[in-house]
Tab-separated table of C-alpha atoms in Angstrom:
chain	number	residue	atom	x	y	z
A	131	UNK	CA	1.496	2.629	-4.962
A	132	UNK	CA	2.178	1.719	-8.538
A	133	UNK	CA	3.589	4.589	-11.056
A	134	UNK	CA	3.494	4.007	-14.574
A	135	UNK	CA	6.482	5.628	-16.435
A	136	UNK	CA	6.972	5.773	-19.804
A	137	UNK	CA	10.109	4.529	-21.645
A	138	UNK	CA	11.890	7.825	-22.284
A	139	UNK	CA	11.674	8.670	-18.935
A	140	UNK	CA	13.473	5.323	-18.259
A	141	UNK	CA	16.229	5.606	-20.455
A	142	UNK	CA	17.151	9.114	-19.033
A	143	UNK	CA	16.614	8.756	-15.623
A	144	UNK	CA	16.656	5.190	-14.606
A	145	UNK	CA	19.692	3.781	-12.205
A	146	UNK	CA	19.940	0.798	-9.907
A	147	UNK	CA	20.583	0.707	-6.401
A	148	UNK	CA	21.795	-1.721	-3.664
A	149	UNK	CA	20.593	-1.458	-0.662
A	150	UNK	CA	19.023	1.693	1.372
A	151	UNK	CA	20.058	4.880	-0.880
A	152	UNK	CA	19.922	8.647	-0.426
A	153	UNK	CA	18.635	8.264	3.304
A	154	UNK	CA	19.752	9.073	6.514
A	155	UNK	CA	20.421	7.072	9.586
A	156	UNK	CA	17.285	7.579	10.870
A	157	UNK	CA	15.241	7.070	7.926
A	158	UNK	CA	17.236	4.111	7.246
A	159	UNK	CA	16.840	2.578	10.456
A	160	UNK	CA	12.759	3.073	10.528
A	161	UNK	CA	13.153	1.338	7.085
A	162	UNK	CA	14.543	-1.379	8.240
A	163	UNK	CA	12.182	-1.611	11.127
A	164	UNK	CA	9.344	-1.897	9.252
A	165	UNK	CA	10.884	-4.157	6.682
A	166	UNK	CA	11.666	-6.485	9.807
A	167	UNK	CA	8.421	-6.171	11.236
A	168	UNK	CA	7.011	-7.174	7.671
A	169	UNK	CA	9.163	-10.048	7.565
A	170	UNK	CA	8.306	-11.199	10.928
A	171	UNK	CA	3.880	-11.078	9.556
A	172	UNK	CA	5.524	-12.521	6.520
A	173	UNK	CA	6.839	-16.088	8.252
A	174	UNK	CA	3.967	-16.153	10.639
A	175	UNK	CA	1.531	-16.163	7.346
A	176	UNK	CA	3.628	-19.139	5.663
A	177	UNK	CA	3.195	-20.961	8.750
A	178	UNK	CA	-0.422	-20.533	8.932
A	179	UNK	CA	-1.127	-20.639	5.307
A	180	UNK	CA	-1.517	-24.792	5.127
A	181	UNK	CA	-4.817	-24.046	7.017
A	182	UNK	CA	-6.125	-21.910	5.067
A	183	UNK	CA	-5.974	-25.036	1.749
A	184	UNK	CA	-9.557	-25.746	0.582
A	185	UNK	CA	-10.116	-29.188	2.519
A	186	UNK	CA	-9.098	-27.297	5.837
A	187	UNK	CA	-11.494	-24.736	5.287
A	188	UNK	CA	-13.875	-27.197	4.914
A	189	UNK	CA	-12.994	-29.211	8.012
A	190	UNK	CA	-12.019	-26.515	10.539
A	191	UNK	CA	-14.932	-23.270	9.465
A	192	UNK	CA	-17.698	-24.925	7.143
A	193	UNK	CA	-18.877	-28.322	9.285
A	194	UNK	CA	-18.556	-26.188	12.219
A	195	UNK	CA	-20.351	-23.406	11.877
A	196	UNK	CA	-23.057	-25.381	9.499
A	197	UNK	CA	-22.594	-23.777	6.750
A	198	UNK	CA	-23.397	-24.734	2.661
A	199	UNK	CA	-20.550	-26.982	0.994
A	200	UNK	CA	-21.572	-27.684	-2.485
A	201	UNK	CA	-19.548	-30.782	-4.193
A	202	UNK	CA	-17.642	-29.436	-7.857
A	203	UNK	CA	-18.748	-25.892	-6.971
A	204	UNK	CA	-16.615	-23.903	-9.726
A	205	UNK	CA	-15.893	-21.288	-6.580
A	206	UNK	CA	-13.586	-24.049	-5.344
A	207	UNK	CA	-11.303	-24.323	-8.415
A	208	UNK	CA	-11.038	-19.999	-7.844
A	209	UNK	CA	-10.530	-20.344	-4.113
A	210	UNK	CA	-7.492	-22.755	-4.931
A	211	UNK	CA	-6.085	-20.900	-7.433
A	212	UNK	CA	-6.219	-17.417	-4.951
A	213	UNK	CA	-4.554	-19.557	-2.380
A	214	UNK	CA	-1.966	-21.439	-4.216
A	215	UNK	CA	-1.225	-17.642	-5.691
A	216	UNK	CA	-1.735	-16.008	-2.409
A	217	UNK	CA	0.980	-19.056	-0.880
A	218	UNK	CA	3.781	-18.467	-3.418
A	219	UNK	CA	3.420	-14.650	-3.699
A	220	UNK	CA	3.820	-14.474	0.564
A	221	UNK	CA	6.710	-16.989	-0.179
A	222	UNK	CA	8.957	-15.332	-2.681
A	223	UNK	CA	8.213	-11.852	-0.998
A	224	UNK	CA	9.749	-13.926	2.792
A	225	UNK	CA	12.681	-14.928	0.680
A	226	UNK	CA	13.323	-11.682	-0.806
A	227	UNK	CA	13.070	-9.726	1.897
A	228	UNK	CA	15.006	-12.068	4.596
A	229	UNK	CA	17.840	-12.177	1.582
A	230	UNK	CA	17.870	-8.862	2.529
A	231	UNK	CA	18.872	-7.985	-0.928
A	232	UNK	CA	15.538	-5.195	-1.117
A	233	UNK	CA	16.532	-2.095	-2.394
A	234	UNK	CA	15.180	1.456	-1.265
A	235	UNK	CA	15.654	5.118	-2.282
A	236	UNK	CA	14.387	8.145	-0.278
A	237	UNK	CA	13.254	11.030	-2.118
A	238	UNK	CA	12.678	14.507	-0.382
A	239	UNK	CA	9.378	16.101	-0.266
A	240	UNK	CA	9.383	18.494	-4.035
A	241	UNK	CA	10.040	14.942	-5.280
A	242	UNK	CA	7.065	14.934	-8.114
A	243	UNK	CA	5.780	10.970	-7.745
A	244	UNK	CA	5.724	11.628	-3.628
A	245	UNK	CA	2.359	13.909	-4.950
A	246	UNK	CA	2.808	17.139	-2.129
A	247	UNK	CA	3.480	14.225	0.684
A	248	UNK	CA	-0.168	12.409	-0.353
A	249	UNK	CA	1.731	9.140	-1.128
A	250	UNK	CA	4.399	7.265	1.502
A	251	UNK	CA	5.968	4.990	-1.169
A	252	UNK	CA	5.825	3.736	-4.680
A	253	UNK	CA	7.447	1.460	-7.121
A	254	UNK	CA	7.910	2.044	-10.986
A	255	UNK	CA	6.388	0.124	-13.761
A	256	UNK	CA	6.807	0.385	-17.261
A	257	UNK	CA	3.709	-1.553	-18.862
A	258	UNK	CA	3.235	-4.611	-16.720
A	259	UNK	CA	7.151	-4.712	-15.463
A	260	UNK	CA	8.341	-3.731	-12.011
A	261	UNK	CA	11.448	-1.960	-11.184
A	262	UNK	CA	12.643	-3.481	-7.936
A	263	UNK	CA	13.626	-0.333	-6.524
A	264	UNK	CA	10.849	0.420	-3.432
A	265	UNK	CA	10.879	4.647	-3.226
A	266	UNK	CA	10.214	5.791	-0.051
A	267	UNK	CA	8.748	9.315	0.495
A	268	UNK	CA	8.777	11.468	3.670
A	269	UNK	CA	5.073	10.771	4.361
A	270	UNK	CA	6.513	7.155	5.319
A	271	UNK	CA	8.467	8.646	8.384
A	272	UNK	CA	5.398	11.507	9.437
A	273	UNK	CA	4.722	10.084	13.142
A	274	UNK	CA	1.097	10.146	12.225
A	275	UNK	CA	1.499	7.623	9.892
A	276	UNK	CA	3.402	4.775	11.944
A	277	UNK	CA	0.312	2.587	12.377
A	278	UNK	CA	-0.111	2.215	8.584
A	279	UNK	CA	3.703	2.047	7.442
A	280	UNK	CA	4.552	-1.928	7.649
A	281	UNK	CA	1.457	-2.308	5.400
A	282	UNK	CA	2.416	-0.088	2.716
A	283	UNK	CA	5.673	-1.510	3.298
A	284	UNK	CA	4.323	-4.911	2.193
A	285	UNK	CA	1.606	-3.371	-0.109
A	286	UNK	CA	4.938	-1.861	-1.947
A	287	UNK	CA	7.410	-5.078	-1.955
A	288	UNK	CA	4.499	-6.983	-3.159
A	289	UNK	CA	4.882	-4.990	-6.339
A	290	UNK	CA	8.291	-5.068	-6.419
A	291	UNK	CA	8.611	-8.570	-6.058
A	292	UNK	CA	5.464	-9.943	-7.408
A	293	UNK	CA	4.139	-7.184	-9.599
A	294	UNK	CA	0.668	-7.134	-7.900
A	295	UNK	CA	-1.744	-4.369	-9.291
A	296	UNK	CA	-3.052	-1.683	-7.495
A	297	UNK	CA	-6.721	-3.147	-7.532
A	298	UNK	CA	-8.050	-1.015	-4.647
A	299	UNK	CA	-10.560	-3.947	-3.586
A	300	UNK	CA	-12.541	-3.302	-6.455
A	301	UNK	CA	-12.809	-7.220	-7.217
A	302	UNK	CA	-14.714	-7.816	-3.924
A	303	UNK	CA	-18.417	-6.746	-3.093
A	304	UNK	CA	-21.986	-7.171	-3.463
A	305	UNK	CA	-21.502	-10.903	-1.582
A	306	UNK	CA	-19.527	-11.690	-4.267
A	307	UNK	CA	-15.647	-11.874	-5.342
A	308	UNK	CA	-13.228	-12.240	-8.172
A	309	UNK	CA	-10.983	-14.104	-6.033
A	310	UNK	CA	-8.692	-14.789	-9.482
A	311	UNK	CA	-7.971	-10.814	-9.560
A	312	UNK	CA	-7.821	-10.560	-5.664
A	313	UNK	CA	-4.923	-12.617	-5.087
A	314	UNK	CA	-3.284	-10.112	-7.668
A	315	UNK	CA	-4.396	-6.933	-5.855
A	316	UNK	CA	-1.704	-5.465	-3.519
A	317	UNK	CA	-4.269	-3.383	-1.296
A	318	UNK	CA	-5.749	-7.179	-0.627
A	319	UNK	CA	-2.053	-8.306	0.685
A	320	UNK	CA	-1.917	-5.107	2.534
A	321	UNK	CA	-4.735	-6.019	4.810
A	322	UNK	CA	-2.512	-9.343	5.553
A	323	UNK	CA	0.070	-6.938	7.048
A	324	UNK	CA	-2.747	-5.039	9.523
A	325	UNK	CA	-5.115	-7.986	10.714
A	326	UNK	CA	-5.024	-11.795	11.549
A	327	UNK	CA	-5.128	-13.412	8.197
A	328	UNK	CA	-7.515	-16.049	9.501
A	329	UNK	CA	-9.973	-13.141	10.349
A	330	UNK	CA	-9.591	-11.547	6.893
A	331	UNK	CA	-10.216	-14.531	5.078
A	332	UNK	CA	-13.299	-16.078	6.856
A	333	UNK	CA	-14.604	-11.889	6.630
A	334	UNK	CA	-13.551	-11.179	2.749
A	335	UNK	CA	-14.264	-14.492	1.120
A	336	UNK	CA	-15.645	-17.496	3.351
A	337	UNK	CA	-18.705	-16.145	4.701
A	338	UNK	CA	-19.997	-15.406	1.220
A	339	UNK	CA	-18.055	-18.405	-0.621
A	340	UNK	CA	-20.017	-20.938	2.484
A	341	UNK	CA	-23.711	-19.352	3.383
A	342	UNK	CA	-25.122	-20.276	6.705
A	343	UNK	CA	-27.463	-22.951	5.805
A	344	UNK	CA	-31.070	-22.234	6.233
């Protein structure tokens, strides 16, 4: 989750950390679990993500299946740009984290931004900058929500290393996507995390981008 501060807050408050801060072992060591197991998604995605280029598509889903390939469409120039985007975001977010040079800061539960346990983790912005810091709130350790925590883990670092926006999906719908502003959405890299990315893609944007042919 993204939280906007504003600049007095900043100067009062802010601090930097290396590291895992103001946790305990345990917390610290589920952290670090679910940052591995994001790293792990992370490397598998890089190595997939060639197939995924335009002319693959094309070759390995559209022929195949029969579906409409239109020569110069201006979808194509989009699609690019959401991979190529897509590609380097995944990329600098595998270096970061494997660096291991992330940092993190539990807060307890009175903690104001952690919102009565409703959110798990956040980062801080100030306009359209990122602090680097990824806070993590007790809702990230509740039991119940262990099937969902590597994805906000990845939904977080992707602002905190690529200051993605918290876009909610809202650019896809209708048969229809704004695949510019998706590769910029940090829910849309979250669903990386939780499914095969081959899966999500031919689901969110080829079977709309490539009709069946009639």
């Amino acid at each position: 989750m993204k939280k906007i501060i504003c600049l007095f807050l900043l100067l009062a408050t802010s601090t930097s950390f290396a590291g895992i801060s103001n946790c305990t072992d345990g917390q610290a060591g589920e952290i670090a679990a679910a940052e591995k197991a994001v790293l792990l998604k992370l490397i598998k995605i890089e190595r997939e993500w060639d197939n995924f280029r335009l002319d693959n598509v094309k070759k390995n889903f559209v022929i195949p299946q029969n579906r409409v390939w239109v020569n110069s469409n201006p979808r194509y120039v989009d699609y690019h740009h959401y991979w190529s985007e897509l590609g380097a975001t995944f990329s600098s977010m595998r270096q970061k984290v494997e660096s291991g040079s992330v940092n993190y800061k539990c807060h307890s539960s009175w903690q104001l931004r952690c919102d009565k346990g409703k959110t798990m983790a956040y980062v801080l912005f100030l306009g359209n900058y990122s602090f680097k810091t990824v806070h993590i709130c007790p809702a990230f350790f509740d039991p119940s929500n262990r099937q969902t925590r590597n994805g906000i883990l990845l939904h977080e670092l992707s602002h905190s290393i690529a200051g993605t926006e918290d876009l909610s999906l809202s650019w896809v719908g209708n048969g229809t996507a704004d695949l510019r502003r998706g590769s910029k959405d940090a829910y849309h890299l979250q669903e990386f995390q939780d499914m095969n990315p081959q899966m999500l893609l031919m689901r969110t944007v080829w079977t709309w981008m490539f009709p069946k042919k009639k």
